[in-house]
Coordinates of C-alpha atoms in Angstrom, one line a residue:
X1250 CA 0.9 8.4 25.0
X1251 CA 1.4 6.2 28.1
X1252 CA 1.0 2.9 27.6
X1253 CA -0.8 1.0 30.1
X1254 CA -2.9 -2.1 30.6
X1255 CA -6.4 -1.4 32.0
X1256 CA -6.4 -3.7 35.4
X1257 CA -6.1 -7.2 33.1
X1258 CA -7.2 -10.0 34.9
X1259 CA -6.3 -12.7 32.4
X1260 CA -2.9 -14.1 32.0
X1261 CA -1.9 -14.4 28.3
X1262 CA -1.6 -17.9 27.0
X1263 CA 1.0 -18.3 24.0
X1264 CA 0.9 -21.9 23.7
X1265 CA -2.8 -21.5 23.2
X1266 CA -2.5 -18.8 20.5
X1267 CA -0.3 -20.7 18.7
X1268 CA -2.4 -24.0 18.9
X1269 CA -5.4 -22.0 17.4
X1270 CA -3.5 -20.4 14.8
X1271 CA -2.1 -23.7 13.8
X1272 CA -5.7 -25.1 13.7
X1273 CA -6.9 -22.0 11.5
X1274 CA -4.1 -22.4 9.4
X1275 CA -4.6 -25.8 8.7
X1276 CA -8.9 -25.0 7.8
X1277 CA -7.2 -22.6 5.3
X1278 CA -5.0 -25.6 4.0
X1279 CA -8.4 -27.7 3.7
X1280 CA -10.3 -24.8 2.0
X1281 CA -7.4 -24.3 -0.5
X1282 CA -7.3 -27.9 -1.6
X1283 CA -11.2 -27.7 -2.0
X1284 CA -11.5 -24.5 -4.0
X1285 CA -9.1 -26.1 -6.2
X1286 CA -11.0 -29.5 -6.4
X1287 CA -14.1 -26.9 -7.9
X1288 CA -12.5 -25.4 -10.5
X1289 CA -10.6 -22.5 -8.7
X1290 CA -10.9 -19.0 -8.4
X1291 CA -12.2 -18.2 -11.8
X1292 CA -15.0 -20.6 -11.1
X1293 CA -15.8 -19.8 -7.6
X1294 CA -15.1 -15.8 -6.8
X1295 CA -16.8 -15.2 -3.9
X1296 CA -15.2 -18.5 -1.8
X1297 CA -11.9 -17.6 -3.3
X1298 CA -12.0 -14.1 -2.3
X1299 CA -13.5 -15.0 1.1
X1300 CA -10.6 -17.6 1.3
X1301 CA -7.9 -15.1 0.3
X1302 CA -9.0 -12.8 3.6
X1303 CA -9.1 -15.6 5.9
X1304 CA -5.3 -16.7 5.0
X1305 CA -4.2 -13.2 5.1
X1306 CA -5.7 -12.9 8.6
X1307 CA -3.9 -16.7 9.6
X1308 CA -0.8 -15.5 8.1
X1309 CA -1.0 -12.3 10.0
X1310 CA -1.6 -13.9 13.1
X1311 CA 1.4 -16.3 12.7
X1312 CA 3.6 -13.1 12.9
X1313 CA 2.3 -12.0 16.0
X1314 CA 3.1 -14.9 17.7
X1315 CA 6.6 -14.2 17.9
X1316 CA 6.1 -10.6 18.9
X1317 CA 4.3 -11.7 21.7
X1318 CA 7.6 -13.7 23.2
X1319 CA 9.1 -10.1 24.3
X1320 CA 6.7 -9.9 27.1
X1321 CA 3.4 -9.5 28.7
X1322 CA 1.5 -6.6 26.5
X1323 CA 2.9 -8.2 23.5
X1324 CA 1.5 -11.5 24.3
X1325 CA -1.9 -10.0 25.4
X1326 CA -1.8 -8.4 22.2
X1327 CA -1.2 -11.5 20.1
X1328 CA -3.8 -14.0 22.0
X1329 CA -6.1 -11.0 21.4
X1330 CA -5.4 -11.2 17.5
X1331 CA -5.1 -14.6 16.9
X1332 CA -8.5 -15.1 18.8
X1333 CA -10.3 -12.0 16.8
X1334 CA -8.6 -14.2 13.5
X1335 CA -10.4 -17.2 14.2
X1336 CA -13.6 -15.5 15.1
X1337 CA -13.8 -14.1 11.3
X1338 CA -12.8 -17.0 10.3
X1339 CA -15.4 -18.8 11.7
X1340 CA -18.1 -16.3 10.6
X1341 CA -16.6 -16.9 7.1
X1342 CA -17.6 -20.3 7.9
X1343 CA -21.0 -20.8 8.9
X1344 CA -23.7 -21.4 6.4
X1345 CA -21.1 -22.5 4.1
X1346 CA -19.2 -25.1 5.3
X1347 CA -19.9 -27.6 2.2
X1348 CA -18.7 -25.2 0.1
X1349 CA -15.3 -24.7 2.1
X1350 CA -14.8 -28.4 2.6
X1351 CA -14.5 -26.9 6.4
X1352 CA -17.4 -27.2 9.4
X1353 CA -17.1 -24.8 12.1
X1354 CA -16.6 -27.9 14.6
X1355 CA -13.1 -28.5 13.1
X1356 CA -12.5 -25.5 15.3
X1357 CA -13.8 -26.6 18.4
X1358 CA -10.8 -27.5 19.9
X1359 CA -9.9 -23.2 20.1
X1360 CA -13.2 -22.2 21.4
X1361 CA -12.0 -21.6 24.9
X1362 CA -9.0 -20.1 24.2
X1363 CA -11.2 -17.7 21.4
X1364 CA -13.9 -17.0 24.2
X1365 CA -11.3 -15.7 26.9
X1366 CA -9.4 -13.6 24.6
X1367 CA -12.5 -12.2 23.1
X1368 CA -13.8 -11.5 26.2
X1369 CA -14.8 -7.8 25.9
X1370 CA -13.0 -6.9 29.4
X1371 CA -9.8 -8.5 27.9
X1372 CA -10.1 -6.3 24.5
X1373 CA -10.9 -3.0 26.9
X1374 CA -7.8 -3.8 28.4
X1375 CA -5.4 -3.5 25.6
X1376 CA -7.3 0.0 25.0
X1377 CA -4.2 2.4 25.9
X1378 CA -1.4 -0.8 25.4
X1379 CA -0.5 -0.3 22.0
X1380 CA 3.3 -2.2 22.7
X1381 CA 6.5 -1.6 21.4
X1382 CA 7.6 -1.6 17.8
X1383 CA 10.8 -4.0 19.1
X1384 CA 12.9 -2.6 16.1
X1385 CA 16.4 -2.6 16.1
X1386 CA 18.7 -0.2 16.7
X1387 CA 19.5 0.9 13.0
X1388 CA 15.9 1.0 12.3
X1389 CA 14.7 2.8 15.3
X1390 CA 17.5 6.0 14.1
X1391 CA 14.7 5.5 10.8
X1392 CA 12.0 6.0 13.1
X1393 CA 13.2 8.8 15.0
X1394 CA 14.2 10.6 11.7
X1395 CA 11.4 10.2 9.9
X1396 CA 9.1 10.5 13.0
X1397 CA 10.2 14.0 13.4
X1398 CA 10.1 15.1 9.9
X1399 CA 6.8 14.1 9.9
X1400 CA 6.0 16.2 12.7
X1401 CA 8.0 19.0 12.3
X1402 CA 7.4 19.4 8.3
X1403 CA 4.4 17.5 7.0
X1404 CA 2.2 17.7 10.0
X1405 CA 1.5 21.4 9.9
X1406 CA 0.7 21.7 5.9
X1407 CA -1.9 18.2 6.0
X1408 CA -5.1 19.8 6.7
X1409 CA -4.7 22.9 4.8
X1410 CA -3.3 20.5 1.6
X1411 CA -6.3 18.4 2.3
X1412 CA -9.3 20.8 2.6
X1413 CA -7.7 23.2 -0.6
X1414 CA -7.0 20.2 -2.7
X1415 CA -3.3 21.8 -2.7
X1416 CA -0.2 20.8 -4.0
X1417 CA 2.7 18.8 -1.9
X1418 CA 4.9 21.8 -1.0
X1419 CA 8.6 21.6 -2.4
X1420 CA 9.9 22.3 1.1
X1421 CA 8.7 18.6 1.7
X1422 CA 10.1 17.2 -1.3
X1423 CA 13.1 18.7 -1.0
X1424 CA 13.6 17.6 2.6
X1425 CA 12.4 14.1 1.8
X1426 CA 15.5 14.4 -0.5
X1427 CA 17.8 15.8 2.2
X1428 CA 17.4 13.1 4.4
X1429 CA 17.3 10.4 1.6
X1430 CA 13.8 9.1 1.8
X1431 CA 14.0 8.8 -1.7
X1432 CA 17.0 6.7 -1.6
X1433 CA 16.5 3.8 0.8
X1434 CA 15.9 1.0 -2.0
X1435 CA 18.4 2.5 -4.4
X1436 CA 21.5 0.5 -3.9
X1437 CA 24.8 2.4 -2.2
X1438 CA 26.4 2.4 -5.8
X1439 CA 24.0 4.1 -7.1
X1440 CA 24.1 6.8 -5.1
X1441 CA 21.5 5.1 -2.4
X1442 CA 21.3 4.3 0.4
X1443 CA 20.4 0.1 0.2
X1444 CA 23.3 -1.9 1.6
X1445 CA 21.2 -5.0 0.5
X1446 CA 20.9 -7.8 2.8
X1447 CA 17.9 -8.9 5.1
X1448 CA 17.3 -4.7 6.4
X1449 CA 16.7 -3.7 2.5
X1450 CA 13.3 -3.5 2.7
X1451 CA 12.4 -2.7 6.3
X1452 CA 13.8 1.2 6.1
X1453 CA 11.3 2.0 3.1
X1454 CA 9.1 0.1 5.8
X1455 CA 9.4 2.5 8.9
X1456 CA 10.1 5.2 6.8
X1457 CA 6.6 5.2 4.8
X1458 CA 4.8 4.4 8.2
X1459 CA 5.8 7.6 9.8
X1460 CA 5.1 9.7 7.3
X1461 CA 1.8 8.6 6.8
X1462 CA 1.0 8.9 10.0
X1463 CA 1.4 12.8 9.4
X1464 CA -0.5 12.4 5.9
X1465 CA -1.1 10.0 2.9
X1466 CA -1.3 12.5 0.3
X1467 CA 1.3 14.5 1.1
X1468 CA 4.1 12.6 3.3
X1469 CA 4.1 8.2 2.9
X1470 CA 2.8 8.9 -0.8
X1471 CA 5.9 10.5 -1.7
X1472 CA 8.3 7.4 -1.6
X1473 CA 6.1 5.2 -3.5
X1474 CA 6.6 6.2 -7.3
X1475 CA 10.4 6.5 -6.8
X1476 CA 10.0 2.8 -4.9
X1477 CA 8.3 1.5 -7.9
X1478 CA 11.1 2.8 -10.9
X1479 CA 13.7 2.2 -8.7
X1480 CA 12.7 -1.3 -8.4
X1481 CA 11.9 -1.8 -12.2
X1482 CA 15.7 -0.1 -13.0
X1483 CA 17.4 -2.5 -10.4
X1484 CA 15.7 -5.3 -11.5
X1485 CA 16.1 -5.2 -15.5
X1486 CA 17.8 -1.8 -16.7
X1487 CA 21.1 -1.6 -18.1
X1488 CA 23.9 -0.9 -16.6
X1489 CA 24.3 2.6 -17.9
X1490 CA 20.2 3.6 -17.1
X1491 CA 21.2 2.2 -13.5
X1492 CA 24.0 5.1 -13.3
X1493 CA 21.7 7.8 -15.3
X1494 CA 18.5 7.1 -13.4
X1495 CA 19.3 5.9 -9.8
X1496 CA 21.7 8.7 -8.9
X1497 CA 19.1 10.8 -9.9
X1498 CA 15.8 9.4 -7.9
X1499 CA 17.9 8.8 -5.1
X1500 CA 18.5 12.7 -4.6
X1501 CA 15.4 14.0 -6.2
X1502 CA 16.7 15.4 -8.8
X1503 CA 14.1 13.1 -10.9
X1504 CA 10.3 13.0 -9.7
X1505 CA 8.9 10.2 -11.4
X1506 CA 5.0 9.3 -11.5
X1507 CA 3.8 6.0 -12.2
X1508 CA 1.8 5.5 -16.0
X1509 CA 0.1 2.2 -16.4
X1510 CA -3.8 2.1 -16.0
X1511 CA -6.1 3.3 -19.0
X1512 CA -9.7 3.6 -19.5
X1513 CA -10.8 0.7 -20.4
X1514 CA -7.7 -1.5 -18.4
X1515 CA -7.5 -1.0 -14.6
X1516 CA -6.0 -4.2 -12.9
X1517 CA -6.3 -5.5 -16.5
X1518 CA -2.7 -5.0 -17.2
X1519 CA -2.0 -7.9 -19.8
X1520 CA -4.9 -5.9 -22.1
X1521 CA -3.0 -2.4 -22.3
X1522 CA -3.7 -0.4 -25.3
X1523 CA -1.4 2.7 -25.3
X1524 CA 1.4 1.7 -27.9
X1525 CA 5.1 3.0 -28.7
X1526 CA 6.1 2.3 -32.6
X1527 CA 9.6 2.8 -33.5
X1528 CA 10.6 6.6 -34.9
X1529 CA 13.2 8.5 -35.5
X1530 CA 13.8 12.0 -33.4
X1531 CA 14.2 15.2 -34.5
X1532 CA 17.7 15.0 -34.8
X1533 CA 17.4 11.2 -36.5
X1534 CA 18.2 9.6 -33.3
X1535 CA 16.5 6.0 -32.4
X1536 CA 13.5 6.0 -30.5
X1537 CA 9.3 5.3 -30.2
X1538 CA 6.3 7.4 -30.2
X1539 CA 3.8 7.2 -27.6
X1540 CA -0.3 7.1 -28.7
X1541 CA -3.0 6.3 -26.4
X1542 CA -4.4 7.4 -23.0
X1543 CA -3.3 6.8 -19.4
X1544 CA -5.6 7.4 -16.2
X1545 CA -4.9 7.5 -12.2
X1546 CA -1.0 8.9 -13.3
X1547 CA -0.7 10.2 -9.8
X1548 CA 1.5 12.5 -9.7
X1549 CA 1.4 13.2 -12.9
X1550 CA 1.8 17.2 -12.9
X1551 CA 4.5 17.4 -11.1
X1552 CA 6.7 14.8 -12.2
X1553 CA 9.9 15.0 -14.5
X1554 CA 9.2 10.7 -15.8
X1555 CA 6.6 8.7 -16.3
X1556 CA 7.2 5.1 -15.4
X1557 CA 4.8 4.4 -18.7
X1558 CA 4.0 1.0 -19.5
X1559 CA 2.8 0.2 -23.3
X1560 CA 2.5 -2.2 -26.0
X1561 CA 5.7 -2.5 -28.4
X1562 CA 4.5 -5.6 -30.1
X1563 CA 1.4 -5.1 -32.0
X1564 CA 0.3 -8.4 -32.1
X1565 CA -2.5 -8.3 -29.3
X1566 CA -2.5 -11.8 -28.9
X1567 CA 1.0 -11.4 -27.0
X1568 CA -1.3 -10.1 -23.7
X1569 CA 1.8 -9.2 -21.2
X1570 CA 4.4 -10.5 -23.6
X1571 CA 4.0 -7.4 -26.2
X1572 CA 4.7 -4.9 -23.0
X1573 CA 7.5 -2.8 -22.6
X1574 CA 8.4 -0.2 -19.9
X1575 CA 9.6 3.1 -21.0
X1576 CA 11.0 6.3 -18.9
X1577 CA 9.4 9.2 -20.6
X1578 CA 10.7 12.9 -19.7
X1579 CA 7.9 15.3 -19.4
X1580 CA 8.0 18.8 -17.9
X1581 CA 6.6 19.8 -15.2
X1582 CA 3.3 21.1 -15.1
X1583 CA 0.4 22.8 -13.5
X1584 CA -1.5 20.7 -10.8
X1585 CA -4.9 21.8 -12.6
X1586 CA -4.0 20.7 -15.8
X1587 CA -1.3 20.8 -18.1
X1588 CA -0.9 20.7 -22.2
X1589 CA 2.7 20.5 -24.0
X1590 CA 4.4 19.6 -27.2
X1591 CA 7.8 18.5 -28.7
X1592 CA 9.6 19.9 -31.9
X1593 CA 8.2 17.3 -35.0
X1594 CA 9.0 14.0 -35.8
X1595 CA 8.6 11.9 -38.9
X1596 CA 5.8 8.7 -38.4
X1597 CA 4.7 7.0 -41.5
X1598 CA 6.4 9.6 -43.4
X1599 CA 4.4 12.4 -42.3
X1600 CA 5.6 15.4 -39.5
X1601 CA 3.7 15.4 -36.8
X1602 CA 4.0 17.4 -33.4
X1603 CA 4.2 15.2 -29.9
X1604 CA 1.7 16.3 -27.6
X1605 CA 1.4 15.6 -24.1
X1606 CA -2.1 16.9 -22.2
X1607 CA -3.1 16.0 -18.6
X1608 CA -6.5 16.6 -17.0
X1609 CA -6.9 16.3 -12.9
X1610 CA -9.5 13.6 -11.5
X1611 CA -10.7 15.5 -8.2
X1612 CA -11.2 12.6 -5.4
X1613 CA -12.4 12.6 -2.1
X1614 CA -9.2 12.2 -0.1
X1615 CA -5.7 11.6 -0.5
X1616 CA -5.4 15.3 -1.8
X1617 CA -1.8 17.0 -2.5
X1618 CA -0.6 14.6 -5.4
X1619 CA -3.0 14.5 -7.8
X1620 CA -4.3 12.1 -10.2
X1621 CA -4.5 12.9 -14.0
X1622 CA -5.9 11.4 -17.0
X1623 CA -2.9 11.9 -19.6
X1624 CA -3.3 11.8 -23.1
X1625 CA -0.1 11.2 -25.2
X1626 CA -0.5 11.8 -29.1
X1627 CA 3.2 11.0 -31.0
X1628 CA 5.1 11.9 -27.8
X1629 CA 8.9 10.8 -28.9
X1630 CA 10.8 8.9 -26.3
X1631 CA 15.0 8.0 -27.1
X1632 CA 15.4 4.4 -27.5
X1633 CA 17.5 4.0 -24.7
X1634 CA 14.7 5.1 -22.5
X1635 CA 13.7 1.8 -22.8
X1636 CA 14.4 0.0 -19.6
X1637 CA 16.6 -2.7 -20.2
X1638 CA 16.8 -1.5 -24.0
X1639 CA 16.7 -4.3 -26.2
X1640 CA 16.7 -6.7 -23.5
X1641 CA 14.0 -5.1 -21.7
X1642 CA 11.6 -5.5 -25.1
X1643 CA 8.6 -7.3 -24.1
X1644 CA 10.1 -7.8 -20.4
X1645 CA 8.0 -4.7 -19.3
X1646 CA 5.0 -6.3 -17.4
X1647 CA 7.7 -8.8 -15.4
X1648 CA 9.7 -5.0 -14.2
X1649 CA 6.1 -3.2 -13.7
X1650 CA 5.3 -6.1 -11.4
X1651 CA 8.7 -6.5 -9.8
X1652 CA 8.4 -2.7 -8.6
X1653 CA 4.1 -3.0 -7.3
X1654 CA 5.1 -5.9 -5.4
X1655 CA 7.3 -3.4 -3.6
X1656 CA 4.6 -0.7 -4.0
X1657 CA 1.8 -3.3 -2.0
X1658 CA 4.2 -3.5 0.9
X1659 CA 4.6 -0.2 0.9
X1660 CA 1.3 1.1 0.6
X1661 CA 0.7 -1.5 3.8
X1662 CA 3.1 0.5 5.3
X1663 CA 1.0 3.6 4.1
X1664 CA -1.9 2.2 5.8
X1665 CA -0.6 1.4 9.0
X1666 CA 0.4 5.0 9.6
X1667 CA -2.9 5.8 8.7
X1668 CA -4.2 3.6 11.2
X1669 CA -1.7 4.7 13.7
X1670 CA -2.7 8.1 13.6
X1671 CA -6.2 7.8 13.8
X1672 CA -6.4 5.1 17.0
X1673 CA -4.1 8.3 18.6
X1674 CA -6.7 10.7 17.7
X1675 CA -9.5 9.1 19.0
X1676 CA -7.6 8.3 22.5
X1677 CA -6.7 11.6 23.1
X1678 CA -10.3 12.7 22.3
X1679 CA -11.7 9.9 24.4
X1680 CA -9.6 10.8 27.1
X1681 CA -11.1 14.3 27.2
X1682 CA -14.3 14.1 26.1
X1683 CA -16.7 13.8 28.9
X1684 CA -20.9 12.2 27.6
X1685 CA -22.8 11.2 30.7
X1686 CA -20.7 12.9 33.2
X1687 CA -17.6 10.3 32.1
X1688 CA -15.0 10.6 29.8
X1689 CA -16.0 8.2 27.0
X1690 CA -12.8 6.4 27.2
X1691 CA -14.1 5.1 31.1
X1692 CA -16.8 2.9 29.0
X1693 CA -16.1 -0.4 28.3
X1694 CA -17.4 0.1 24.6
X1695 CA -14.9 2.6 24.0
X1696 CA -12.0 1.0 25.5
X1697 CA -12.9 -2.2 24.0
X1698 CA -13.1 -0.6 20.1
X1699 CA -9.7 1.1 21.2
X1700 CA -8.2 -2.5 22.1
X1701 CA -9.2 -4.0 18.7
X1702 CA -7.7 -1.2 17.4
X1703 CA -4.3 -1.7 19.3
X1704 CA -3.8 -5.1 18.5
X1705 CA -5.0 -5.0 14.8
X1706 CA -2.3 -2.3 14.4
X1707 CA 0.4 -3.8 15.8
X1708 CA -0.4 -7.3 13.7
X1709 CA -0.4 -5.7 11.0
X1710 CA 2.9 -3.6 11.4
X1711 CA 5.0 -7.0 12.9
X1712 CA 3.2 -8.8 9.5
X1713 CA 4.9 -5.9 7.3
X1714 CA 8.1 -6.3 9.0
X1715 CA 8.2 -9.8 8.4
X1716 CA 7.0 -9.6 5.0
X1717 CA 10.0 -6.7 4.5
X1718 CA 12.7 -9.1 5.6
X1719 CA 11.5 -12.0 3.2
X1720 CA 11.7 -9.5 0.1
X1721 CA 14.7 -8.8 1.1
X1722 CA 15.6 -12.8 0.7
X1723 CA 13.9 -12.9 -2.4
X1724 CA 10.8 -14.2 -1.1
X1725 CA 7.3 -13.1 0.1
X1726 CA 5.5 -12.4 -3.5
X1727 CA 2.2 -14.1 -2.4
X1728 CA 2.5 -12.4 1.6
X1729 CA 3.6 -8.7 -0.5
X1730 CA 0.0 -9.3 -1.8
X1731 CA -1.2 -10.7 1.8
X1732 CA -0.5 -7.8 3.6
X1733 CA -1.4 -5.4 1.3
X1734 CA -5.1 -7.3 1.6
X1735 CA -5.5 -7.5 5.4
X1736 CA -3.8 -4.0 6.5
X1737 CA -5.7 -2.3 3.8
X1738 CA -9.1 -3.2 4.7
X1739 CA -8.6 -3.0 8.5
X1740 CA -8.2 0.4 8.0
X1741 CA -11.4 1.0 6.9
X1742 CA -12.3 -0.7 9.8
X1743 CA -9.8 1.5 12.3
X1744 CA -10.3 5.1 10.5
X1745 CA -14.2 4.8 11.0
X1746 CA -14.5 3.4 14.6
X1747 CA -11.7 6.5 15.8
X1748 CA -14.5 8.8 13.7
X1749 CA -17.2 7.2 15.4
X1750 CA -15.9 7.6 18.6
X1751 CA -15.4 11.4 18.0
X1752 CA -19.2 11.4 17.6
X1753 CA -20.4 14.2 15.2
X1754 CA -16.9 15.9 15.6
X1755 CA -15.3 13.0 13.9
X1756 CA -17.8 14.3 10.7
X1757 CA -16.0 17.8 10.7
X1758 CA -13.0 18.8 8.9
X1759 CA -11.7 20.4 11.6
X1760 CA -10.9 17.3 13.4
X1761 CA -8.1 15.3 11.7
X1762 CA -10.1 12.2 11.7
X1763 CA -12.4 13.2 9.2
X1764 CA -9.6 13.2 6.5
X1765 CA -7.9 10.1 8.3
X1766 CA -11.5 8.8 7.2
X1767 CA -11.3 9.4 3.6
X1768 CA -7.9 8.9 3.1
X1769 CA -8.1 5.4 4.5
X1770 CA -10.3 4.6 1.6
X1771 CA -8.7 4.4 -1.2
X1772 CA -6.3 2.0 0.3
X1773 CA -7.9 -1.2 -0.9
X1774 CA -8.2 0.4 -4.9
X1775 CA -4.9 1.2 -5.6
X1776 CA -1.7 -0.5 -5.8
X1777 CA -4.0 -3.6 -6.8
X1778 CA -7.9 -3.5 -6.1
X1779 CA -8.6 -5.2 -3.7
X1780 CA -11.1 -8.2 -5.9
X1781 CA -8.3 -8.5 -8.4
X1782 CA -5.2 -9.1 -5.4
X1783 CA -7.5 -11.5 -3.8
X1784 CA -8.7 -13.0 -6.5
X1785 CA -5.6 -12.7 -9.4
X1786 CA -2.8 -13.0 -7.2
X1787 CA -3.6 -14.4 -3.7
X1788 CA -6.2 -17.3 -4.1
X1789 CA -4.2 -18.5 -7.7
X1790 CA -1.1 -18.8 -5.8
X1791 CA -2.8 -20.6 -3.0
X1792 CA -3.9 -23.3 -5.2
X1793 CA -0.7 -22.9 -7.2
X1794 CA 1.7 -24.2 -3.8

């Protein structure tokens, strides 16, 4: 797609952008220091979550500013964002200033640089300018690779995965393998591909972006579970599970799925029931048994591991401290359900048989993995399958987290592609579809829901990058979380304007919008809802700086 700026007729004013950025960032400041004067977020959820938006908006808009130094679409682009930012700031404002310890006048001093780059013939104009990525060399080869497995491999199985509630074919697993998406965060000892350094993160990055862009389900999905454990292993396994397991995920050979929500316990994780008790194997070897049930183990079916997190002390009490993470082989089983069992083993002095059952939860997009409910009754697990082993005891929330701080990035990542794909879709059909005797990309409307689309896309694809590089320094926890919030939800945003502008078409499956749509969705629940990042994670850490 060409990209082109529609006959602009306003300069792009950096200095201005980051003057208004600066003033919204320093309302958040003021709105931080006041939620934590009433109590914090516990005591105020609705102005805390609010709050923990608005700062991932700011923050988003303070990465665009530095994209927009390479030239003039990249600076229209980023005036246009910082002055949509301060907009929904200011709506988050109004009728509620008290209770922010911020009035709408304290940002008075942007209002003309927010009216001219909100001006709806200045959005209509960055309909077809989407602007360069402005990645480097290395990552651009990333790009180009994955770009074109995407199209030449995922592509053409996404519908027909989507509308039969299929399975992910092996072909793409086993080319994922081939051209080492599964090893890009599994260090080059290991049998990875991660040279460390300030790039670590940014591959997994691209990577997860393109493929999405050809399907959620089926393509960016993929990487995620093998981010997660890889994550967890690097950061607390031994040294021997680091040369058993890495080698492994890194070529495929291992398919792991990620076990950690229950019933009762979604976001919840401190409260996990599921336990593991210390048992001896059939052959008298060291090791736990596994009771209890997991839920939204996607993946589940096909996967060799589960990355299972569950309660090795008994004493409740403990919350997160009594939590251990343990790689659990399984076979691999039927995506419509599945039901095994191990040889015996001796619990309370009693034989009893491990069993293993999984039952599929059918959802409304995001088809080709599969989610399971899987019920584990005195399912034996070796002792040094243990992450960390006996240092790893009780250390199993810290690893779970270390690897879904990973998994938010990269599920922002997920949801850019998404986004990506759909603001293509609806330009090509706006471009052909003719309403009124004009193709609906010729009215302003259009063009001007195609703009906002451009620029939120690229925000929140330079905010990823940024965030990638300051994992890769050991930073970024709280933007990980950040990200995750802001690209998440603006996909929602971007997946039902490009269906709206397909008009009724954009309802029917046989427009790839309509799963674009649904897919988008579940974006904001997993990897951390969406209430509990804002509230649990991104508003306590504001008040915690």
């Amino acid at each position: 797609m060409a990209e082109t700026l529609d006959a602009p007729t306003t300069a792009p004013d950096l200095a201005g952008a980051g003057a208004a950025v600066e003033l919204a960032n320093t309302a958040i400041g003021k709105a931080v220091a006041r939620l934590t004067e009433l109590g914090g977020p516990d005591a105020q959820q609705v102005f805390a979550y609010e709050l923990a938006h608005a700062g991932a908006g700011v923050a988003t808009a303070r990465s665009m500013l530095a994209y927009g130094e390479h030239g003039d679409t990249e600076a229209r682009l980023a005036c246009g964002f910082a002055a949509d930012v301060l907009h929904d700031l200011a709506t988050r404002l109004i009728g509620r200033e008290a209770l922010w310890g911020v009035q709408v006048s304290d940002l008075a001093p942007a209002l003309e640089f927010v009216q001219t780059f909100r001006d709806p013939e200045f959005v209509a104009s960055l309909a077809t300018a989407p602007g360069p990525r402005h990645l480097s060399d290395d990552m651009d080869m990333v790009r180009d690779a994955f770009g074109s497995f995407a199209t030449d491999v995922v592509a053409p199985h996404a519908e027909h995965v989507h509308r039969t509630n299929g399975d992910v074919p092996e072909e793409i697993v086993s080319g994922l393998a081939e051209i080492g998406a599964f090893g890009l965060s599994v260090p080059a000892d290991y049998g990875g591909f991660s040279e460390g350094g300030d790039a670590e993160y940014l591959g997994m990055v691209v990577a997860t972006e393109e493929l999405s862009r050809a399907s959620l389900g089926i393509g960016g999905s993929l990487i995620t579970r093998p981010e997660i454990l890889t994550r967890a292993l690097v950061a607390g396994g031994t040294e021997e599970q680091k040369l058993t397991w890495l080698p492994k995920l890194a070529a495929a050979e291992v398919m792991p799925a990620v076990a950690v929500t229950e019933p009762d316990f979604g976001s919840d994780v401190a409260n996990l029931k599921v336990t593991a008790t210390p048992a001896p194997g059939p052959d008298g070897a060291d090791g736990y048994v596994i009771n209890g049930v997991k839920t939204w183990c996607t993946f589940g079916a096909r996967a060799d591991v589960l990355a299972l997190l569950a309660r090795t002390d008994p004493d409740r009490s403990k919350g997160h401290r009594g939590l251990s993470l343990f790689i659990v082989p399984k076979p691999r089983g039927d995506a419509h359900g599945f039901e095994f069992s191990q040889d015996p083993v001796t619990v309370d002095g009693d034989d009893r048989i491990g069993k293993m059952e999984g039952r599929p939860i059918d959802t409304i997009g995001y088809r080709g993995m599969h989610s399971y409910e899987i019920a584990l009754e005195d399912w034996w697990v070796p002792a040094d399958h243990l992450v960390g082993e006996d240092d790893g005891m009780g250390k199993g929330f810290y690893l779970q987290m270390a690897g879904f701080e990973n998994g938010r990035l990269q599920t922002a990542a997920r949801a850019i592609g998404v986004m990506q794909a759909a603001y293509d879709e609806a330009v090509e059909y706006a471009q052909n579809r003719a309403v009124f005797g004009s193709n609906i990309v010729d009215y302003q409307l259009t063009r001007a829901k195609l703009g906002r689309m451009a620029m939120i896309i690229q925000a929140s694809r330079q905010f990823s990058l940024e965030v990638a590089t300051l994992m890769a320094q050991g930073k970024g926890a709280m933007e990980a979380s950040m990200v995750k919030a802001y690209v998440c939800k603006a996909a929602e945003w971007v997946t039902r304007e490009a269906m709206q502008i397909h008009g009724g078409f954009g309802y029917a499956e046989e427009y790839a919008v309509s799963r674009l749509f649904v897919d988008a969705r579940v974006l904001s629940i997993f990897e951390g809802a969406d209430e509990t990042l804002c509230l649990k994670v991104i508003a306590r850490r504001l008040t915690a700086a």
